[in-house]
Short mmCIF file of C-alpha atoms in Angstrom, two decimals:
data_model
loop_
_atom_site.label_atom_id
_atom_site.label_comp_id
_atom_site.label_asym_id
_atom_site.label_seq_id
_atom_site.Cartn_x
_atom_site.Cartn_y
_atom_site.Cartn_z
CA UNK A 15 -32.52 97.96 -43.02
CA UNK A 16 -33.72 96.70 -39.45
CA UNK A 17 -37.08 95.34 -41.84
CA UNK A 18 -34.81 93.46 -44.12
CA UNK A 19 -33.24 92.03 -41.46
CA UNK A 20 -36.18 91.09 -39.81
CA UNK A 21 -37.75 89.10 -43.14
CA UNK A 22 -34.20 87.29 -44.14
CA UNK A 23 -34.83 83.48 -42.73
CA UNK A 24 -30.86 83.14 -43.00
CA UNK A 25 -29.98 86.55 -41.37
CA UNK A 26 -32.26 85.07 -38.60
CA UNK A 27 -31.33 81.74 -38.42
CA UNK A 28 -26.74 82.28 -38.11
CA UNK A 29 -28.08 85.07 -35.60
CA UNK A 30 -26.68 87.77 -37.36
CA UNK A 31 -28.13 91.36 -35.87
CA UNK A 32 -27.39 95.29 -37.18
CA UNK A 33 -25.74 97.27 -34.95
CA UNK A 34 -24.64 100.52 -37.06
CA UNK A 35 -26.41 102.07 -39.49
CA UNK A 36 -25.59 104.96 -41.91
CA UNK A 37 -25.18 105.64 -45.39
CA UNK A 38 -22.71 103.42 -46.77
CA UNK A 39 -21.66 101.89 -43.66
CA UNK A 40 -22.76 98.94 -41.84
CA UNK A 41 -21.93 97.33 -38.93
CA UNK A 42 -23.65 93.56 -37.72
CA UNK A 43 -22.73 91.44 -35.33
CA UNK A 44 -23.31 87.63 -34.22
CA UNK A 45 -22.13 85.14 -31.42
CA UNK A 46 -20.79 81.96 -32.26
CA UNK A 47 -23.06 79.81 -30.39
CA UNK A 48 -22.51 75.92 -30.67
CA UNK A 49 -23.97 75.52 -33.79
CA UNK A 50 -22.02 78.27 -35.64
CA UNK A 51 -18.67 76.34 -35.38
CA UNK A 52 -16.38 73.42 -37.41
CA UNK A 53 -15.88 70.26 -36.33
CA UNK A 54 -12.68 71.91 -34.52
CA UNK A 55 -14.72 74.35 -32.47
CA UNK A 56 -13.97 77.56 -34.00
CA UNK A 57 -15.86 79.58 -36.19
CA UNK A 58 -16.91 77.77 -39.41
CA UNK A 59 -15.77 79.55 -42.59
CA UNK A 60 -18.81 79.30 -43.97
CA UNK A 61 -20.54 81.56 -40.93
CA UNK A 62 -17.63 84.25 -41.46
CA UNK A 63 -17.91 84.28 -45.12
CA UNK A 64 -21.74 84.56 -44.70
CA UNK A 65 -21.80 87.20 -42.23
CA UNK A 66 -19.17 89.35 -44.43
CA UNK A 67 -21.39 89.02 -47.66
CA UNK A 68 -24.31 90.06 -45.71
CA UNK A 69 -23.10 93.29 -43.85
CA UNK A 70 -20.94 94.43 -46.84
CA UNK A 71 -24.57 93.85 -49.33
CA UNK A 72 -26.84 96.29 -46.66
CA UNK A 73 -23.62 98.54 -46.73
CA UNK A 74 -24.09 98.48 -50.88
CA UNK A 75 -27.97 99.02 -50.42
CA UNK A 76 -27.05 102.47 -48.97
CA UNK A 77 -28.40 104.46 -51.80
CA UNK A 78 -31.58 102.82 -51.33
CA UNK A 79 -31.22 100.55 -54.06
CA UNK A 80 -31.22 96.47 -54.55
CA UNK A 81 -27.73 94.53 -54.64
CA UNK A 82 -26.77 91.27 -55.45
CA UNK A 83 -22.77 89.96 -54.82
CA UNK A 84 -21.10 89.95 -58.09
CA UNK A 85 -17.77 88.91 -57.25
CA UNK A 86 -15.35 88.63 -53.63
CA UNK A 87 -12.79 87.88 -52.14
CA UNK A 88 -11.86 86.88 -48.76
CA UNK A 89 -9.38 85.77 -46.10
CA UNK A 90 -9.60 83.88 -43.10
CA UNK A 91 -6.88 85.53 -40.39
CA UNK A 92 -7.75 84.33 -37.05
CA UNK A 93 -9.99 81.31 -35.64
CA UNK A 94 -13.44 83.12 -34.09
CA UNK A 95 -13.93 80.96 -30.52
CA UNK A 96 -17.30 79.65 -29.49
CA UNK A 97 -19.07 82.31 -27.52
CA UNK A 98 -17.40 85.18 -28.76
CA UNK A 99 -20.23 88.26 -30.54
CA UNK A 100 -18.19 89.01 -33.86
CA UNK A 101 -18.61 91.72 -35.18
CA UNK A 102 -18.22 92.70 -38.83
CA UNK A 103 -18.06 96.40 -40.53
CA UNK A 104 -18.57 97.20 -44.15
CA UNK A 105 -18.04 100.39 -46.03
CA UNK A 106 -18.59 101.36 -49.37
CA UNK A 107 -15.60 102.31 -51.18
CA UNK A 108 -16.65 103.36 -54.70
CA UNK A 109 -20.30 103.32 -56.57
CA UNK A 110 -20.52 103.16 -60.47
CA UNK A 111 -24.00 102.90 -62.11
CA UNK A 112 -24.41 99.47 -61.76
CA UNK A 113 -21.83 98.10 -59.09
CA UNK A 114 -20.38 98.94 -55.78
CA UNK A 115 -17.33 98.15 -54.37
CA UNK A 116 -17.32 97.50 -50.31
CA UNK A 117 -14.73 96.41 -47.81
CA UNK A 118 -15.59 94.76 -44.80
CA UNK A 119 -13.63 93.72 -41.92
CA UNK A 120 -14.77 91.13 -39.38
CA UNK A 121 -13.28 91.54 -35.43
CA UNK A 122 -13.43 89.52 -32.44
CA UNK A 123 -14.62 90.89 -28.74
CA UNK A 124 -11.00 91.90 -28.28
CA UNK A 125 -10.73 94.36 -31.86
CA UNK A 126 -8.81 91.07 -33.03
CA UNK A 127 -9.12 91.43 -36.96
CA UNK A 128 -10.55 87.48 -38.04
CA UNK A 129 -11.16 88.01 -41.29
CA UNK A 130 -10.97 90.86 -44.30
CA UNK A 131 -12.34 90.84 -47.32
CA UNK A 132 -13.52 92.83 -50.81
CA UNK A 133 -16.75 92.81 -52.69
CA UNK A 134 -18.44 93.78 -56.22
CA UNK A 135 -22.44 94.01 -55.96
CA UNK A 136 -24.38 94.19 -58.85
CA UNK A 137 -27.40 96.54 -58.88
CA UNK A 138 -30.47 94.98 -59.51
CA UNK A 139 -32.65 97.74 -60.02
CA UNK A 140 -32.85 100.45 -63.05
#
C-alpha cells in the first residue's frame, strides 16, 4: 500500500499519507495547508471528498485486488480549519465477487467527525 501511495501524483500532491494498515481497514491522514482550503478558509469539499474516496479504495484493495469507485455517497458535517492533520478511516463492510462496500469516516485533531460517507468499488481484476 505504502508503494501505491508513493507512485499516485494526486495522493502526493493534496498530501495525503497512510497511517494504518490492515486487512480491510485503512486509515490516512492529511493537513490542510493553505492550499487545501475554499475561498472561506476551511477545508474545500473537494479535498474531503478526495481524501474519503482514496482511503476507503486502499481499504477495498485489501484482498489484494484492483478497485475502481463505482458509486458514493457523502456528507459534509463540520468545516476542517486550516492547519488541522485530518484524518480519515475506512473499513470494509461487505465483499461480493465483483464489488465492495466500505465506510469511511473523516475526523478532525479533536475526534470531531467532519465528514461520513459510503462507497461501492468495482473490481477490476478477474
Amino acid at each position: 500500500i505504502r508503494a501505491i501511495c508513493a507512485h499516485n501524483p494526486f495522493m502526493q500532491l493534496l498530501g495525503v499519507e497512510p497511517r494504518e494498515m490492515e486487512k480491510d481497514r485503512m486509515v490516512f491522514a492529511l493537513t490542510l495547508n493553505d492550499h487545501l482550503l475554499n475561498p472561506y478558509g476551511i477545508a474545500h469539499g473537494g479535498v474531503l471528498f478526495s481524501l474519503a474516496d482514496n482511503t476507503a479504495g486502499m481499504a477495498a484493495r485489501g484482498d489484494g485486488r484492483s478497485y475502481v469507485t463505482l458509486s458514493s455517497s457523502f456528507n459534509f458535517l463540520r468545516p476542517g480549519k486550516a492547519g488541522d492533520t485530518i484524518r480519515a478511516e475506512a473499513k470494509v463492510r461487505r465483499r461480493g465477487g465483483a464489488t465492495c462496500y466500505v465506510n469511511v469516516d473523516i475526523t478532525d485533531s479533536a475526534g470531531e467527525l467532519l465528514a461520513s460517507g459510503n462507497s461501492v468499488f468495482f473490481c477490476i481484476e478477474k
